[in-house]
mmCIF file with all atom_site columns, C-alpha atoms and ligand atoms in Angstrom:
data_model
loop_
_atom_site.group_PDB
_atom_site.id
_atom_site.type_symbol
_atom_site.label_atom_id
_atom_site.label_alt_id
_atom_site.label_comp_id
_atom_site.label_asym_id
_atom_site.label_entity_id
_atom_site.label_seq_id
_atom_site.pdbx_PDB_ins_code
_atom_site.Cartn_x
_atom_site.Cartn_y
_atom_site.Cartn_z
_atom_site.occupancy
_atom_site.B_iso_or_equiv
_atom_site.pdbx_formal_charge
_atom_site.auth_seq_id
_atom_site.auth_comp_id
_atom_site.auth_asym_id
_atom_site.auth_atom_id
_atom_site.pdbx_PDB_model_num
ATOM   1   C  CA  . MET A 1 1  ? 12.725  19.221  0.026  1.00 56.00 ? 20  MET A CA  1
ATOM   2   C  CA  . ALA A 1 2  ? 9.220   18.427  1.527  1.00 67.00 ? 21  ALA A CA  1
ATOM   3   C  CA  . MET A 1 3  ? 7.854   15.200  0.647  1.00 73.00 ? 22  MET A CA  1
ATOM   4   C  CA  . SER A 1 4  ? 4.206   14.421  -0.360 1.00 88.00 ? 23  SER A CA  1
ATOM   5   C  CA  . MET A 1 5  ? 2.622   11.090  0.412  1.00 95.00 ? 24  MET A CA  1
ATOM   6   C  CA  . PRO A 1 6  ? 2.563   8.872   -2.512 1.00 98.00 ? 25  PRO A CA  1
ATOM   7   C  CA  . LYS A 1 7  ? -1.259  7.882   -3.359 1.00 98.00 ? 26  LYS A CA  1
ATOM   8   C  CA  . ILE A 1 8  ? -2.299  4.198   -3.678 1.00 98.00 ? 27  ILE A CA  1
ATOM   9   C  CA  . LEU A 1 9  ? -3.262  4.453   -7.522 1.00 98.00 ? 28  LEU A CA  1
ATOM   10  C  CA  . SER A 1 10 ? -4.901  1.052   -7.392 1.00 98.00 ? 29  SER A CA  1
ATOM   11  C  CA  . CYS A 1 11 ? -5.255  -1.904  -5.159 1.00 98.00 ? 30  CYS A CA  1
ATOM   12  C  CA  . SER A 1 12 ? -6.841  -5.297  -6.271 1.00 98.00 ? 31  SER A CA  1
ATOM   13  C  CA  . VAL A 1 13 ? -7.105  -7.051  -2.984 1.00 98.00 ? 32  VAL A CA  1
ATOM   14  C  CA  . GLN A 1 14 ? -10.932 -6.890  -2.998 1.00 96.00 ? 33  GLN A CA  1
ATOM   15  C  CA  . GLU A 1 15 ? -11.340 -8.759  0.361  1.00 96.00 ? 34  GLU A CA  1
ATOM   16  C  CA  . CYS A 1 16 ? -9.530  -6.154  2.381  1.00 98.00 ? 35  CYS A CA  1
ATOM   17  C  CA  . ALA A 1 17 ? -11.839 -3.966  4.517  1.00 98.00 ? 36  ALA A CA  1
ATOM   18  C  CA  . TYR A 1 18 ? -10.449 -0.769  3.074  1.00 98.00 ? 37  TYR A CA  1
ATOM   19  C  CA  . ASN A 1 19 ? -10.882 -1.919  -0.446 1.00 97.00 ? 38  ASN A CA  1
ATOM   20  C  CA  . ASN A 1 20 ? -13.743 -0.671  -2.473 1.00 96.00 ? 39  ASN A CA  1
ATOM   21  C  CA  . ASN A 1 21 ? -13.747 -0.710  -6.478 1.00 95.00 ? 40  ASN A CA  1
ATOM   22  C  CA  . ASN A 1 22 ? -10.122 -1.402  -6.366 1.00 97.00 ? 41  ASN A CA  1
ATOM   23  C  CA  . GLN A 1 23 ? -9.091  1.603   -4.376 1.00 98.00 ? 42  GLN A CA  1
ATOM   24  C  CA  . CYS A 1 24 ? -7.769  1.845   -0.977 1.00 98.00 ? 43  CYS A CA  1
ATOM   25  C  CA  . HIS A 1 25 ? -9.834  3.883   1.479  1.00 98.00 ? 44  HIS A CA  1
ATOM   26  C  CA  . THR A 1 26 ? -7.835  4.353   4.444  1.00 98.00 ? 45  THR A CA  1
ATOM   27  C  CA  . LEU A 1 27 ? -5.685  7.351   5.109  1.00 96.00 ? 46  LEU A CA  1
ATOM   28  C  CA  . ALA A 1 28 ? -2.582  5.701   5.012  1.00 98.00 ? 47  ALA A CA  1
ATOM   29  C  CA  . ILE A 1 29 ? -0.840  2.212   4.880  1.00 98.00 ? 48  ILE A CA  1
ATOM   30  C  CA  . THR A 1 30 ? 2.262   0.965   6.297  1.00 98.00 ? 49  THR A CA  1
ATOM   31  C  CA  . VAL A 1 31 ? 4.235   -1.332  3.699  1.00 98.00 ? 50  VAL A CA  1
ATOM   32  C  CA  . GLY A 1 32 ? 7.339   -3.660  4.303  1.00 97.00 ? 51  GLY A CA  1
ATOM   33  C  CA  . SER A 1 33 ? 7.202   -6.097  7.271  1.00 90.00 ? 52  SER A CA  1
ATOM   34  C  CA  . GLY A 1 34 ? 9.832   -8.851  5.793  1.00 91.00 ? 53  GLY A CA  1
ATOM   35  C  CA  . HIS A 1 35 ? 8.822   -8.357  2.072  1.00 96.00 ? 54  HIS A CA  1
ATOM   36  C  CA  . PRO A 1 36 ? 6.797   -5.262  0.475  1.00 98.00 ? 55  PRO A CA  1
ATOM   37  C  CA  . SER A 1 37 ? 3.524   -6.405  2.133  1.00 98.00 ? 56  SER A CA  1
ATOM   38  C  CA  . CYS A 1 38 ? 0.763   -3.855  2.773  1.00 98.00 ? 57  CYS A CA  1
ATOM   39  C  CA  . ASP A 1 39 ? 0.804   -4.205  6.490  1.00 98.00 ? 58  ASP A CA  1
ATOM   40  C  CA  . THR A 1 40 ? -2.538  -2.564  6.800  1.00 98.00 ? 59  THR A CA  1
ATOM   41  C  CA  . PHE A 1 41 ? -4.622  -5.221  5.085  1.00 98.00 ? 60  PHE A CA  1
ATOM   42  C  CA  . PHE A 1 42 ? -7.437  -6.370  7.357  1.00 97.00 ? 61  PHE A CA  1
ATOM   43  C  CA  . LYS A 1 43 ? -10.128 -9.018  6.543  1.00 95.00 ? 62  LYS A CA  1
ATOM   44  C  CA  . ALA A 1 44 ? -13.417 -8.062  8.031  1.00 92.00 ? 63  ALA A CA  1
ATOM   45  C  CA  . GLN A 1 45 ? -17.262 -8.752  7.232  1.00 90.00 ? 64  GLN A CA  1
ATOM   46  C  CA  . THR A 1 46 ? -17.871 -4.990  6.968  1.00 93.00 ? 65  THR A CA  1
ATOM   47  C  CA  . LYS A 1 47 ? -15.906 -2.298  4.877  1.00 95.00 ? 66  LYS A CA  1
ATOM   48  C  CA  . GLY A 1 48 ? -14.002 0.327   6.592  1.00 94.00 ? 67  GLY A CA  1
ATOM   49  C  CA  . GLY A 1 49 ? -12.272 3.402   5.854  1.00 94.00 ? 68  GLY A CA  1
ATOM   50  C  CA  . SER A 1 50 ? -13.887 6.630   4.266  1.00 94.00 ? 69  SER A CA  1
ATOM   51  C  CA  . GLU A 1 51 ? -15.189 6.587   0.760  1.00 93.00 ? 70  GLU A CA  1
ATOM   52  C  CA  . ASP A 1 52 ? -14.044 10.072  -0.072 1.00 94.00 ? 71  ASP A CA  1
ATOM   53  C  CA  . MET A 1 53 ? -10.482 9.192   0.731  1.00 94.00 ? 72  MET A CA  1
ATOM   54  C  CA  . ILE A 1 54 ? -7.863  7.734   -1.365 1.00 96.00 ? 73  ILE A CA  1
ATOM   55  C  CA  . GLY A 1 55 ? -5.289  6.025   0.509  1.00 97.00 ? 74  GLY A CA  1
ATOM   56  C  CA  . GLY A 1 56 ? -1.420  7.005   0.577  1.00 98.00 ? 75  GLY A CA  1
ATOM   57  C  CA  . VAL A 1 57 ? 1.790   5.112   1.772  1.00 98.00 ? 76  VAL A CA  1
ATOM   58  C  CA  . GLY A 1 58 ? 2.272   6.559   5.292  1.00 97.00 ? 77  GLY A CA  1
ATOM   59  C  CA  . ALA A 1 59 ? 5.640   4.427   5.840  1.00 97.00 ? 78  ALA A CA  1
ATOM   60  C  CA  . CYS A 1 60 ? 7.563   1.765   4.127  1.00 98.00 ? 79  CYS A CA  1
ATOM   61  C  CA  . ARG A 1 61 ? 10.096  -0.374  5.965  1.00 98.00 ? 80  ARG A CA  1
ATOM   62  C  CA  . GLU A 1 62 ? 11.167  -2.053  2.610  1.00 98.00 ? 81  GLU A CA  1
ATOM   63  C  CA  . GLN A 1 63 ? 14.715  -0.890  2.298  1.00 97.00 ? 82  GLN A CA  1
ATOM   64  C  CA  . ASP A 1 64 ? 15.619  -3.240  -0.583 1.00 97.00 ? 83  ASP A CA  1
ATOM   65  C  CA  . CYS A 1 65 ? 13.271  -1.051  -2.773 1.00 98.00 ? 84  CYS A CA  1
ATOM   66  C  CA  . ARG A 1 66 ? 14.894  1.760   -4.708 1.00 98.00 ? 85  ARG A CA  1
ATOM   67  C  CA  . PHE A 1 67 ? 11.997  4.023   -4.018 1.00 98.00 ? 86  PHE A CA  1
ATOM   68  C  CA  . ASN A 1 68 ? 12.683  3.799   -0.440 1.00 97.00 ? 87  ASN A CA  1
ATOM   69  C  CA  . LYS A 1 69 ? 14.262  6.913   1.272  1.00 97.00 ? 88  LYS A CA  1
ATOM   70  C  CA  . ALA A 1 70 ? 14.918  7.020   4.790  1.00 96.00 ? 89  ALA A CA  1
ATOM   71  C  CA  . LEU A 1 71 ? 12.139  4.402   5.408  1.00 97.00 ? 90  LEU A CA  1
ATOM   72  C  CA  . GLU A 1 72 ? 9.575   6.645   3.348  1.00 97.00 ? 91  GLU A CA  1
ATOM   73  C  CA  . CYS A 1 73 ? 8.365   5.967   -0.267 1.00 98.00 ? 92  CYS A CA  1
ATOM   74  C  CA  . SER A 1 74 ? 9.428   8.296   -2.961 1.00 97.00 ? 93  SER A CA  1
ATOM   75  C  CA  . ALA A 1 75 ? 7.532   6.920   -5.736 1.00 97.00 ? 94  ALA A CA  1
ATOM   76  C  CA  . GLN A 1 76 ? 4.776   9.039   -7.568 1.00 96.00 ? 95  GLN A CA  1
ATOM   77  C  CA  . GLY A 1 77 ? 2.272   6.399   -6.457 1.00 98.00 ? 96  GLY A CA  1
ATOM   78  C  CA  . ILE A 1 78 ? 2.068   2.637   -5.966 1.00 98.00 ? 97  ILE A CA  1
ATOM   79  C  CA  . SER A 1 79 ? -0.186  -0.184  -6.880 1.00 98.00 ? 98  SER A CA  1
ATOM   80  C  CA  . VAL A 1 80 ? -1.099  -3.241  -4.727 1.00 98.00 ? 99  VAL A CA  1
ATOM   81  C  CA  . ALA A 1 81 ? -1.994  -6.754  -5.777 1.00 98.00 ? 100 ALA A CA  1
ATOM   82  C  CA  . PRO A 1 82 ? -2.769  -9.819  -3.993 1.00 98.00 ? 101 PRO A CA  1
ATOM   83  C  CA  . HIS A 1 83 ? -0.013  -12.108 -2.856 1.00 95.00 ? 102 HIS A CA  1
ATOM   84  C  CA  . SER A 1 84 ? -0.617  -15.076 -0.571 1.00 93.00 ? 103 SER A CA  1
ATOM   85  C  CA  . GLY A 1 85 ? -3.567  -13.768 1.245  1.00 93.00 ? 104 GLY A CA  1
ATOM   86  C  CA  . HIS A 1 86 ? -2.566  -10.434 1.425  1.00 95.00 ? 105 HIS A CA  1
ATOM   87  C  CA  . GLY A 1 87 ? -1.558  -7.514  -0.627 1.00 97.00 ? 106 GLY A CA  1
ATOM   88  C  CA  . ASP A 1 88 ? 2.091   -6.574  -1.910 1.00 98.00 ? 107 ASP A CA  1
ATOM   89  C  CA  . CYS A 1 89 ? 3.215   -3.236  -3.325 1.00 98.00 ? 108 CYS A CA  1
ATOM   90  C  CA  . ARG A 1 90 ? 3.867   -4.019  -7.079 1.00 98.00 ? 109 ARG A CA  1
ATOM   91  C  CA  . THR A 1 91 ? 5.822   -0.855  -7.464 1.00 98.00 ? 110 THR A CA  1
ATOM   92  C  CA  . PHE A 1 92 ? 8.716   -2.363  -5.483 1.00 98.00 ? 111 PHE A CA  1
ATOM   93  C  CA  . LYS A 1 93 ? 11.888  -2.222  -7.541 1.00 98.00 ? 112 LYS A CA  1
ATOM   94  C  CA  . ALA A 1 94 ? 14.930  -4.005  -6.097 1.00 97.00 ? 113 ALA A CA  1
ATOM   95  C  CA  . LEU A 1 95 ? 18.095  -2.158  -5.492 1.00 94.00 ? 114 LEU A CA  1
HETATM 96  S  S1  . SF4 B 2 .  ? -4.710  -4.471  1.015  1.00 78.13 ? 20  SF4 B S1  1
HETATM 97  FE FE1 . SF4 B 2 .  ? -3.643  -2.529  1.714  1.00 78.13 ? 20  SF4 B FE1 1
HETATM 98  S  S2  . SF4 B 2 .  ? -3.547  -0.915  -0.099 1.00 78.13 ? 20  SF4 B S2  1
HETATM 99  FE FE2 . SF4 B 2 .  ? -5.281  -2.643  -0.379 1.00 78.13 ? 20  SF4 B FE2 1
HETATM 100 S  S3  . SF4 B 2 .  ? -7.129  -1.881  0.411  1.00 78.13 ? 20  SF4 B S3  1
HETATM 101 FE FE3 . SF4 B 2 .  ? -6.349  -3.066  2.026  1.00 78.13 ? 20  SF4 B FE3 1
HETATM 102 S  S4  . SF4 B 2 .  ? -5.017  -1.595  3.121  1.00 78.13 ? 20  SF4 B S4  1
HETATM 103 FE FE4 . SF4 B 2 .  ? -5.393  -0.731  1.138  1.00 78.13 ? 20  SF4 B FE4 1
HETATM 104 S  S1  . SF4 B 2 .  ? 7.511   1.458   -4.150 1.00 78.13 ? 21  SF4 B S1  1
HETATM 105 FE FE1 . SF4 B 2 .  ? 9.175   0.578   -2.600 1.00 78.13 ? 21  SF4 B FE1 1
HETATM 106 S  S2  . SF4 B 2 .  ? 9.470   2.175   -0.980 1.00 78.13 ? 21  SF4 B S2  1
HETATM 107 FE FE2 . SF4 B 2 .  ? 7.402   2.551   -2.134 1.00 78.13 ? 21  SF4 B FE2 1
HETATM 108 S  S3  . SF4 B 2 .  ? 5.978   1.496   -0.647 1.00 78.13 ? 21  SF4 B S3  1
HETATM 109 FE FE3 . SF4 B 2 .  ? 6.686   0.089   -2.358 1.00 78.13 ? 21  SF4 B FE3 1
HETATM 110 S  S4  . SF4 B 2 .  ? 8.046   -1.031  -1.801 1.00 78.13 ? 21  SF4 B S4  1
HETATM 111 FE FE4 . SF4 B 2 .  ? 7.807   0.694   -0.442 1.00 78.13 ? 21  SF4 B FE4 1
#
């Protein structure tokens, strides 16, 4: 069965360059370097990404999450929220 890319339903990391109005505006993020962090988080003076695009989860390395299937996210969608200076996937569920 073909997988579709899970959307980022909301992200409250407003200081991220890709965030506008609690939505992520890059094409796809990567999650999971060591814990369920958004590894695409980027702090910059200017905003980036594209306003008409809502981001998805391109890849996830968080193998301790029950939604992780073959290093991809199989959730319907995820939400991201601040965690010690960056963003974490809050849809993470331990195995
Ligand atoms: S922290 Fe991650 S999910 Fe949130 S806006 Fe930035 S790149 Fe997107
Ligand atoms: S829900 Fe799980 S598999 Fe999906 S991005 Fe979050 S941590 Fe990764």
